[in-house]
Short mmCIF file of C-alpha atoms in Angstrom, two decimals:
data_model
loop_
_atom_site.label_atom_id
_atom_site.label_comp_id
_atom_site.label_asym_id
_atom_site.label_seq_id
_atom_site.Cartn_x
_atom_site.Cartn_y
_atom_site.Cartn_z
CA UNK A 11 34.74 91.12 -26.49
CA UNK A 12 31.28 89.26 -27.54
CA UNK A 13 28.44 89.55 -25.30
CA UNK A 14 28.69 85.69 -24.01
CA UNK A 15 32.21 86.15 -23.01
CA UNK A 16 30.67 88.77 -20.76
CA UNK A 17 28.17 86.95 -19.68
CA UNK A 18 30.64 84.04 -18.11
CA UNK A 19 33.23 86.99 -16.61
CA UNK A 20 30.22 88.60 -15.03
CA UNK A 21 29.16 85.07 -13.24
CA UNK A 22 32.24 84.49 -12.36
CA UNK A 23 32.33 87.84 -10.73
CA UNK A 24 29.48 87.18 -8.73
CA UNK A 25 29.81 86.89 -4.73
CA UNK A 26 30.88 83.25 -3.18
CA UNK A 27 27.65 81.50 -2.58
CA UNK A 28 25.47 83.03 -5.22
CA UNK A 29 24.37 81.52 -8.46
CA UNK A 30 22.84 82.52 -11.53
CA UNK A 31 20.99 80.10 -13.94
CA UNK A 32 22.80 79.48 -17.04
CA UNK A 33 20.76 81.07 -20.34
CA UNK A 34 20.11 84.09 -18.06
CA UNK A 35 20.86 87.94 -18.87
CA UNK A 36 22.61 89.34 -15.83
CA UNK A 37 22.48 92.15 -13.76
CA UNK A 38 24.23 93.48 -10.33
CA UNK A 39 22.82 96.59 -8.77
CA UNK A 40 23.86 95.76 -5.30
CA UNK A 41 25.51 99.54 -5.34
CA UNK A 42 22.45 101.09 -5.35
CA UNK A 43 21.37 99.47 -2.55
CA UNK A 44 24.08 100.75 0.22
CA UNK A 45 22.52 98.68 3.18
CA UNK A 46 22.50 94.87 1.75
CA UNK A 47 23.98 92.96 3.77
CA UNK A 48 24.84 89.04 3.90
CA UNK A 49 22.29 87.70 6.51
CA UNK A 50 22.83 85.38 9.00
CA UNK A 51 19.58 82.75 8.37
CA UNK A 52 19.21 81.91 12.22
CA UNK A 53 18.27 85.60 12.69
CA UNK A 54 14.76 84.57 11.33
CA UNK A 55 12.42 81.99 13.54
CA UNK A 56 10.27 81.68 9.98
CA UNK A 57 9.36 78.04 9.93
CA UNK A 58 9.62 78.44 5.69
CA UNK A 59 13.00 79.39 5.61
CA UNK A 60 15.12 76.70 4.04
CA UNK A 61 18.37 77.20 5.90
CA UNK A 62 20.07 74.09 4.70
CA UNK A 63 20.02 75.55 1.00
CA UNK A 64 23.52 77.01 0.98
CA UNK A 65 23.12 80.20 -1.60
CA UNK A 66 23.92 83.82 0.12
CA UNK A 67 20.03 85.12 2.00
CA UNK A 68 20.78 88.83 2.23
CA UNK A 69 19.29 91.78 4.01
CA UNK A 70 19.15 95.45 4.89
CA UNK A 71 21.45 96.02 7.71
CA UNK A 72 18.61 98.23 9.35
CA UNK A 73 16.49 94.94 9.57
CA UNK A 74 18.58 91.80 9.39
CA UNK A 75 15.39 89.12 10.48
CA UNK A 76 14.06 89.95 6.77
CA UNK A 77 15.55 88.31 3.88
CA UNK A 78 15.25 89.59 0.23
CA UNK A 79 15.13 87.18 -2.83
CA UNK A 80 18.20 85.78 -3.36
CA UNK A 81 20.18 86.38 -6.26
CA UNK A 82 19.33 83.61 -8.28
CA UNK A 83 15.49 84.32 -7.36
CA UNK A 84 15.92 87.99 -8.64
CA UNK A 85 16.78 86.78 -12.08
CA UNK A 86 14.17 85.01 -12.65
CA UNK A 87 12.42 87.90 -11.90
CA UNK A 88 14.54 90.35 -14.31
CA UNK A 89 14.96 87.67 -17.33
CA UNK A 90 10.66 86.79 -17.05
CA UNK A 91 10.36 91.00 -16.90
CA UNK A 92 12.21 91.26 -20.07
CA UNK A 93 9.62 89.22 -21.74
CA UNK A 94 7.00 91.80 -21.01
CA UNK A 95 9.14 95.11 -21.54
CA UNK A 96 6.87 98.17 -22.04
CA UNK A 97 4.11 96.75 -20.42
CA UNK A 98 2.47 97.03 -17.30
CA UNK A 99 3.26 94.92 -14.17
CA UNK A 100 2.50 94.70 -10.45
CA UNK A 101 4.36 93.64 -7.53
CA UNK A 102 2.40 93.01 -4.11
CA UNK A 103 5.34 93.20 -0.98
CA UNK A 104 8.66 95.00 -2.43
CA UNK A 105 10.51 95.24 1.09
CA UNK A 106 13.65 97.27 0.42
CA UNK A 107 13.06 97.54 -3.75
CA UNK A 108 15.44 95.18 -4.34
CA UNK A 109 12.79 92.38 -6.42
CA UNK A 110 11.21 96.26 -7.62
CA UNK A 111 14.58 97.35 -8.98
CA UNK A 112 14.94 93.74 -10.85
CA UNK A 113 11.87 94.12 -12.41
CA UNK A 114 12.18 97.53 -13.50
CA UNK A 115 15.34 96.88 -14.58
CA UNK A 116 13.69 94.45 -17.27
CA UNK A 117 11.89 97.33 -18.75
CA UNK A 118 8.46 96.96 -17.49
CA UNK A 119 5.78 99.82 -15.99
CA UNK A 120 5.59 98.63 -12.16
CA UNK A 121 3.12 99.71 -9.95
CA UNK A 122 4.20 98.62 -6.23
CA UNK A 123 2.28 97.97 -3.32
CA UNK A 124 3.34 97.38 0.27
CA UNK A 125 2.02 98.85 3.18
CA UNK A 126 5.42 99.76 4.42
CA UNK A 127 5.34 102.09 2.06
CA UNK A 128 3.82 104.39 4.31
CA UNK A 129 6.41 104.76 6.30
CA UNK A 130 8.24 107.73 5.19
CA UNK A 131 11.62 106.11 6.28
CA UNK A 132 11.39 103.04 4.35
CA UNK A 133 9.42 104.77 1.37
CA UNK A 134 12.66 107.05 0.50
CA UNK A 135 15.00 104.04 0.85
CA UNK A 136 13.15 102.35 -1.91
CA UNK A 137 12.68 105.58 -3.62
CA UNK A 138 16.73 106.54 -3.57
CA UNK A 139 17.63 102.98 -4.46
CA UNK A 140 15.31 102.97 -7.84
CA UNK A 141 16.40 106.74 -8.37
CA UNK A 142 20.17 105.64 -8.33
CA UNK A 143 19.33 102.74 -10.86
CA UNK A 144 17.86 105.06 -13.46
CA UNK A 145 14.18 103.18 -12.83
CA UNK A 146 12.13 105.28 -10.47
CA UNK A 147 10.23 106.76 -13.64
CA UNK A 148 8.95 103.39 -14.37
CA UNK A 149 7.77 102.70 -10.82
CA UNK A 150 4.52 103.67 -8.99
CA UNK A 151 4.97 103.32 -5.33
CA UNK A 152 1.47 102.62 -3.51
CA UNK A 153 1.42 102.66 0.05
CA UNK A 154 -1.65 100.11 1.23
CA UNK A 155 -2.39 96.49 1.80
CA UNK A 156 -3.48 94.01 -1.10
CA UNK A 157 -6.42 93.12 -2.06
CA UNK A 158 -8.11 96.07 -1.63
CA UNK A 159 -5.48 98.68 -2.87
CA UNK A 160 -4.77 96.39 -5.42
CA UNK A 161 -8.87 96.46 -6.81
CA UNK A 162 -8.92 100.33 -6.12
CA UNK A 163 -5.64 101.09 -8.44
CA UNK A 164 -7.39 98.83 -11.12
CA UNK A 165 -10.53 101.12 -10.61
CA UNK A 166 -8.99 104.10 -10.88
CA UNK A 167 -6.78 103.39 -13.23
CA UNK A 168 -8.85 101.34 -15.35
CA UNK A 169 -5.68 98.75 -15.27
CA UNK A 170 -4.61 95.35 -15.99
CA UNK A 171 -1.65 94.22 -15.31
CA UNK A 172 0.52 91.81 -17.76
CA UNK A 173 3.04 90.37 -15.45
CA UNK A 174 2.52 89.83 -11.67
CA UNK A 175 4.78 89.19 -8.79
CA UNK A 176 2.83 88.43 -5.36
CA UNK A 177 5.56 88.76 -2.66
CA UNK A 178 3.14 89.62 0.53
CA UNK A 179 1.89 89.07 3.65
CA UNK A 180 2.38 84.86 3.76
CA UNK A 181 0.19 84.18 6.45
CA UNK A 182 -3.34 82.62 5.18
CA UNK A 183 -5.43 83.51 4.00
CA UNK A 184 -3.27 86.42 2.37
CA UNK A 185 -1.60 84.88 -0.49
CA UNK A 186 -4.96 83.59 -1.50
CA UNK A 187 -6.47 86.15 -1.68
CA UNK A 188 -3.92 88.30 -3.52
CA UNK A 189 -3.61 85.90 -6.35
CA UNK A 190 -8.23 85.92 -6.42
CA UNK A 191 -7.84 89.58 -7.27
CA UNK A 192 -5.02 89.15 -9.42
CA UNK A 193 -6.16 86.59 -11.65
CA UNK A 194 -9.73 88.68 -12.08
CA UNK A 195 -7.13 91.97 -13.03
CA UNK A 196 -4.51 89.98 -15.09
CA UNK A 197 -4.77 90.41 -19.13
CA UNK A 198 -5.82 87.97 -20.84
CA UNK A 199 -2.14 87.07 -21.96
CA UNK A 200 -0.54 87.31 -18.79
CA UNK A 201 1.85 85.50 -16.06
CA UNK A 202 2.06 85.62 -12.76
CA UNK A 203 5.01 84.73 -10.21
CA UNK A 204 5.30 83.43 -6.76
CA UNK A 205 7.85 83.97 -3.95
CA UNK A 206 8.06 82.15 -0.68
CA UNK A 207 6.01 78.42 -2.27
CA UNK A 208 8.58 77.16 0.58
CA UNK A 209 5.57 78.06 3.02
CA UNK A 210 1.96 76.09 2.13
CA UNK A 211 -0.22 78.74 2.58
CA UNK A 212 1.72 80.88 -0.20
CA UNK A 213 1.20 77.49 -2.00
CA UNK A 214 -2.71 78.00 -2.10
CA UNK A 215 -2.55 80.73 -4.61
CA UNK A 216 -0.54 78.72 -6.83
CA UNK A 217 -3.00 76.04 -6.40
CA UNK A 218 -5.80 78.08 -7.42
CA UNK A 219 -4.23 79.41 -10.44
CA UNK A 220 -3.95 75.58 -11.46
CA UNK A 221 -7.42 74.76 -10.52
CA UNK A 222 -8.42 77.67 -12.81
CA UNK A 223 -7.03 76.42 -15.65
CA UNK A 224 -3.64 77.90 -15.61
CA UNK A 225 -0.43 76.63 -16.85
CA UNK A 226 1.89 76.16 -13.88
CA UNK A 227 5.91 75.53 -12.64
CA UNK A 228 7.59 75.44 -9.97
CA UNK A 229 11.64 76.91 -10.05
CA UNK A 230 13.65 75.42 -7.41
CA UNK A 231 15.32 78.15 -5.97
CA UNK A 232 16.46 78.92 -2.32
CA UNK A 233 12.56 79.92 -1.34
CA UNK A 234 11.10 78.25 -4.38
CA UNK A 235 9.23 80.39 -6.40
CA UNK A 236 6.34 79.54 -8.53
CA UNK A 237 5.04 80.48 -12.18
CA UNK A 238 1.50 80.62 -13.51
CA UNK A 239 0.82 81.81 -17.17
CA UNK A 240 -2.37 81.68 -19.33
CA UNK A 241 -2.32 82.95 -23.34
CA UNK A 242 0.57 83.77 -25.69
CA UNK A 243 3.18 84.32 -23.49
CA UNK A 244 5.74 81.25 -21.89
CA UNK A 245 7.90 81.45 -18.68
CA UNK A 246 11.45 81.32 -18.53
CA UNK A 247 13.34 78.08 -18.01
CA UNK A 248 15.46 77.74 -15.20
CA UNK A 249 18.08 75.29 -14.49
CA UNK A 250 18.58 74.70 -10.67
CA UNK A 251 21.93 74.91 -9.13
CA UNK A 252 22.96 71.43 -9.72
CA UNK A 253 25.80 71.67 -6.30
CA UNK A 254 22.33 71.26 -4.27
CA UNK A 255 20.37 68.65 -3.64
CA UNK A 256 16.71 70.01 -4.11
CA UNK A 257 13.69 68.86 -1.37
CA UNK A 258 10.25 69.80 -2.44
CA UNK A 259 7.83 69.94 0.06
CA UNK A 260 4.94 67.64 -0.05
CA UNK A 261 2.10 69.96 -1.01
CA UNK A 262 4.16 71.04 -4.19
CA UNK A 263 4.59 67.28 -5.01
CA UNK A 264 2.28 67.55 -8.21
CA UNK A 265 3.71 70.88 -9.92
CA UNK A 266 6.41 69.90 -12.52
CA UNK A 267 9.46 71.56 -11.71
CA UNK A 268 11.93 73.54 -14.32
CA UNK A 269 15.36 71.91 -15.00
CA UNK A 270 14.25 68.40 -12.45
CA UNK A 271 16.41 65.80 -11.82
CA UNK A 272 15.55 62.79 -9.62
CA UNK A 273 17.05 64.11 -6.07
CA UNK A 274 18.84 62.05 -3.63
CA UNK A 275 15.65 63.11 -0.99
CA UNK A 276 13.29 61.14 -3.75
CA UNK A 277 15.96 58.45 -3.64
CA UNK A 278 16.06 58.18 0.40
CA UNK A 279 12.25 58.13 0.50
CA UNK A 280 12.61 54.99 -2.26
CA UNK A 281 14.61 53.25 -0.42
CA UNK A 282 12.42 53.91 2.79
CA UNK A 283 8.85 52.81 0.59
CA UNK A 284 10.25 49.49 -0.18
CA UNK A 285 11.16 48.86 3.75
CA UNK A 286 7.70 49.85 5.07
CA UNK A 287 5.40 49.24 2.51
CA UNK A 288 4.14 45.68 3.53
CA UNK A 289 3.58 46.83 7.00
CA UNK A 290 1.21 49.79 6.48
CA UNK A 291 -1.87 50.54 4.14
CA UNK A 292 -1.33 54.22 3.81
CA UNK A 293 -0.87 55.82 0.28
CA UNK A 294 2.30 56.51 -0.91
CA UNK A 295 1.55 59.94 -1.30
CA UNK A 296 0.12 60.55 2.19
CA UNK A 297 3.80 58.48 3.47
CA UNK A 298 5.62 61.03 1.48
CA UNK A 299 4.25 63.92 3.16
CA UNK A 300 4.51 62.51 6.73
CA UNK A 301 8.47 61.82 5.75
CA UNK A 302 8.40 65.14 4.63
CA UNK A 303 7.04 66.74 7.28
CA UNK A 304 8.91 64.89 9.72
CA UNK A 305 12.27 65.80 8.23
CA UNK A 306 11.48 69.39 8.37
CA UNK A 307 9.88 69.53 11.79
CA UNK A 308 13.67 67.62 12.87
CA UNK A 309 15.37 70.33 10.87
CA UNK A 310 13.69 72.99 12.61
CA UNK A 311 14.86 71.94 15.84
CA UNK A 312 18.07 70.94 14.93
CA UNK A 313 18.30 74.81 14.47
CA UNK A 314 17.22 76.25 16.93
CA UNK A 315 18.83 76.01 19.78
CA UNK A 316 21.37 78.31 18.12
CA UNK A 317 18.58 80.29 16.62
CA UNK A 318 17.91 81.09 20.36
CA UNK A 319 21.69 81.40 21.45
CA UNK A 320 22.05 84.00 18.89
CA UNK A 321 18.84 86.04 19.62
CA UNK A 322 19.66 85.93 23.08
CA UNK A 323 23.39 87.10 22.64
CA UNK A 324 21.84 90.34 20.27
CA UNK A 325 19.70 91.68 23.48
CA UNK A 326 22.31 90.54 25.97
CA UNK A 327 23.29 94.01 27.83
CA UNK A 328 26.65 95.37 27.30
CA UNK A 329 28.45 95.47 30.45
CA UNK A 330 30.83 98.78 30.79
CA UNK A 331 33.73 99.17 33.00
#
């Protein structure tokens, strides 16, 4: 049986509600990780999380509020890792190990750092997950908060890390200034990755890699992930699941996007332009963001009420005969 015939059986394999860019190697390791769990996406109040996008958000049943990357996310991270096997790579905010275990899986030297890590509880979950997928020699797990662990490593070390994956604390200024000390540690041939763009302030670091000089793309996955690369190496290309209709957020509205298509939001807003433009003096640029942000302000409180109904029925009290 040829390799591309297994390629299409394994896709077709895959869960209902997942998907895989075509031109991608796959992978499946959800056995080593006994807790995943399909989540339920009004089990998180994040603002960022795009709940209309239909693909599967999974979780650790121990913590169901806290989504991993999806699958489609996770090979982007496993086919961009297998650009830069043997070489050394750093991942800031591995949760469970799942993105970790992608990564390694690509054949890279991964040096992880999450402040969870710490916790001896979560530190042997991660550490019996990569163990069971054959990859815990080629990971370094670092308990500590980026930037400073991340500068102290590099010290100590004398390290500089090839491929990047910044998948931490979201809230600004983090994401900031995790990609500041990455971009001063990153080799000179080097790309770096984004999770969560979704969410503006993860969207700053992105925007200072392009300010720097940077190539950068955007990948339209269920979070939206970003890619920023400088030197002789190139990014994969990723086609986005074409079942979905894709919204980017207004503060991504200048990044090109891999695999874009004119969406039937960027048709809507057309069709809107043409009605108000003679009545207002605003750009259209600054009118695409307030339609943007409208949209997912209504969204958000479209769900919530049974956001609320559902937290409330989880610490209702059981009532016993």
């Amino acid at each position: 049986m040829s390799e591309k015939t297994l390629k299409v059986i394994e896709v077709k394999l895959l869960p209902k509600g997942d998907y895989i860019s075509s031109g991608f190697s796959t992978i499946q390791p959800d056995s080593y990780f006994p807790n995943i769990s399909l989540g339920n996406k009004y089990d998180s109040f994040w603002l960022y999380l795009r709940r209309d996008i239909t693909h599967n958000w999974y979780v650790d049943k121990r913590k169901q509020n806290v989504g991993f990357v999806s699958r489609d996310e996770a090979h982007i991270l496993y086919n961009t890792a297998l650009k830069f096997k043997g070489k050394k790579a750093l991942e800031i905010g591995c949760w469970m190990g799942w993105s970790a275990c992608h990564l390694a899986l690509g054949g890279v030297e991964l040096d992880v750092i999450d402040p969870m890590l710490s916790e001896e509880l979560f530190n042997e979950s991660v550490t019996e997950s990569l163990k069971s997928a054959g990859v815990k020699e080629s990971v370094n797990l670092i308990p500590g908060c980026s930037p400073e662990k991340v500068e102290e490593i590099a010290n100590k070390f004398q390290r500089k890390w090839s491929l990047i994956f910044i998948d931490g604390n979201h809230e600004a200024p983090a994401p900031l200034n995790d990609t500041i000390i990455c971009e001063q540690l990153a080799e000179a041939d080097a790309l770096i990755l984004f999770h969560d763009l979704a969410s503006p302030d993860v969207g700053q670091g992105l925007d200072y890699l392009k300010e720097k000089g940077w190539n950068t793309m955007v990948y339209q996955t269920m979070q939206i992930m970003g890619v920023a690369w400088r030197g002789n190496v190139e990014p994969v290309i990723h086609q986005p699941d074409p079942k979905i209709n894709w919204p980017l957020p207004p503060h991504l509205q200048g990044y090109f996007v891999s695999g874009s298509v004119q969406t039937a939001a960027e048709d809507k807003f057309a069709e809107i332009l043409r009605a108000v433009r003679p009545y207002t003096l605003l750009s259209e640029r600054k009118l695409f963001s307030l339609y943007s942000q409208a949209k997912q302000l209504y969204c958000y409180l479209f769900w919530l009420p049974k956001m609320l109904r559902q937290a409330i029925a989880r610490n209702k009290p059981i009532k016993h005969d």
